[in-house]
Amino acid sequence: AQSVTQLDSHVSVSEGTPVLLRCNYSSSYSPSLFWYVQHPNKGLQLLLKYTSAATLVKGINGFEAEFKKSETSFHLTKPSAHMSDAAEYFCVVSASSRGYQKVTFGTGTKLQVIP
Amino acid sequence: GAGVSQTPSNKVTEKGKYVELRCDPISGHTALYWYRQSLGQGPEFLIYFQGTGAADDSGLPNDRFFAVRPEGSVSTLKIQRTERGDSAVYLCASSLNMLAGVPDTQYFGPGTRLTVL
């Protein structure tokens, strides 16, 4: 069994300030973890992924996330928010089970960036 | 190269009708997934194909939903006797393969917005 909890449904930051989007997961297997971004009326785009290599993962557009097994967390951060970062962000856990991939999405965090 | 494409982009139908939604994955991708995203929710897993076979269909909500991928490429999601609650965006994703048990990145299509009146 696996699950993903995104702790905040909405996050609001001022432009130029840091972004923190929180994600906790549970999985019976060694999971891979992903962050996807969805801009309004656009498809889901991969930001970054963790697949048991380095625990600090760098993604596109200045985002990064740190895998912390002890805390079962995979929080997404960015040092300085840009207006174009306003979107919905999804944390995803994926694990292989019986030879195939089980994927679970979180409920999403809507990021608002205030000018 | 071309990404995942889905047709139609929008589909409006009446309650009780049958609909088919099509997904063209990235060429060479053996894994294909269908998700349903309701307003304000995250994508909800429906079914996963590895090649031509449905490896996991545990997310299909009931027997009105069915999906096929006869040649291991294009997939069609079929919904019979549609209900208003089926209204959502249906997303398709594909991935290259699962290498040595490590889940691969999924690439998503733009989705089909289904509205059941």
Short mmCIF file of C-alpha atoms in Angstrom, two decimals, chain A residues 40-83:
data_model
loop_
_atom_site.label_atom_id
_atom_site.label_comp_id
_atom_site.label_asym_id
_atom_site.label_seq_id
_atom_site.Cartn_x
_atom_site.Cartn_y
_atom_site.Cartn_z
CA PRO A 40 -3.88 26.29 -16.00
CA ASN A 41 -5.18 24.49 -19.07
CA LYS A 42 -1.81 22.85 -19.62
CA GLY A 43 -0.59 19.28 -19.28
CA LEU A 44 1.38 17.90 -16.37
CA GLN A 45 5.09 18.60 -16.60
CA LEU A 46 7.81 16.79 -14.67
CA LEU A 47 9.77 19.08 -12.34
CA LEU A 48 12.09 16.53 -10.78
CA LYS A 49 12.36 12.96 -9.61
CA TYR A 50 14.09 10.91 -6.95
CA THR A 51 15.04 7.32 -7.75
CA SER A 52 17.35 6.22 -4.90
CA ALA A 53 20.42 8.11 -6.05
CA ALA A 54 21.31 11.47 -4.48
CA THR A 55 18.79 12.52 -1.83
CA LEU A 56 18.90 16.16 -2.91
CA VAL A 57 17.36 16.38 -6.33
CA LYS A 58 17.57 19.40 -8.59
CA GLY A 59 14.86 20.02 -11.14
CA ILE A 60 13.88 22.52 -13.75
CA ASN A 61 13.20 26.22 -13.15
CA GLY A 62 15.31 26.35 -10.00
CA PHE A 63 13.24 23.87 -8.00
CA GLU A 64 14.76 21.19 -5.82
CA ALA A 65 13.56 18.57 -3.38
CA GLU A 66 15.17 16.56 -0.63
CA PHE A 67 14.27 12.94 0.06
CA LYS A 68 14.28 12.27 3.81
CA LYS A 69 13.58 8.63 4.50
CA SER A 70 13.51 9.07 8.27
CA GLU A 71 10.78 11.68 7.93
CA THR A 72 9.11 10.06 4.89
CA SER A 73 9.14 13.48 3.28
CA PHE A 74 9.93 14.91 -0.12
CA HIS A 75 9.37 18.65 0.19
CA LEU A 76 9.74 20.91 -2.84
CA THR A 77 11.63 24.19 -2.49
CA LYS A 78 12.76 27.14 -4.53
CA PRO A 79 14.86 30.01 -3.18
CA SER A 80 13.02 32.79 -4.97
CA ALA A 81 9.51 32.63 -6.41
CA HIS A 82 8.72 33.99 -9.83
CA MET A 83 5.31 34.99 -11.12
#
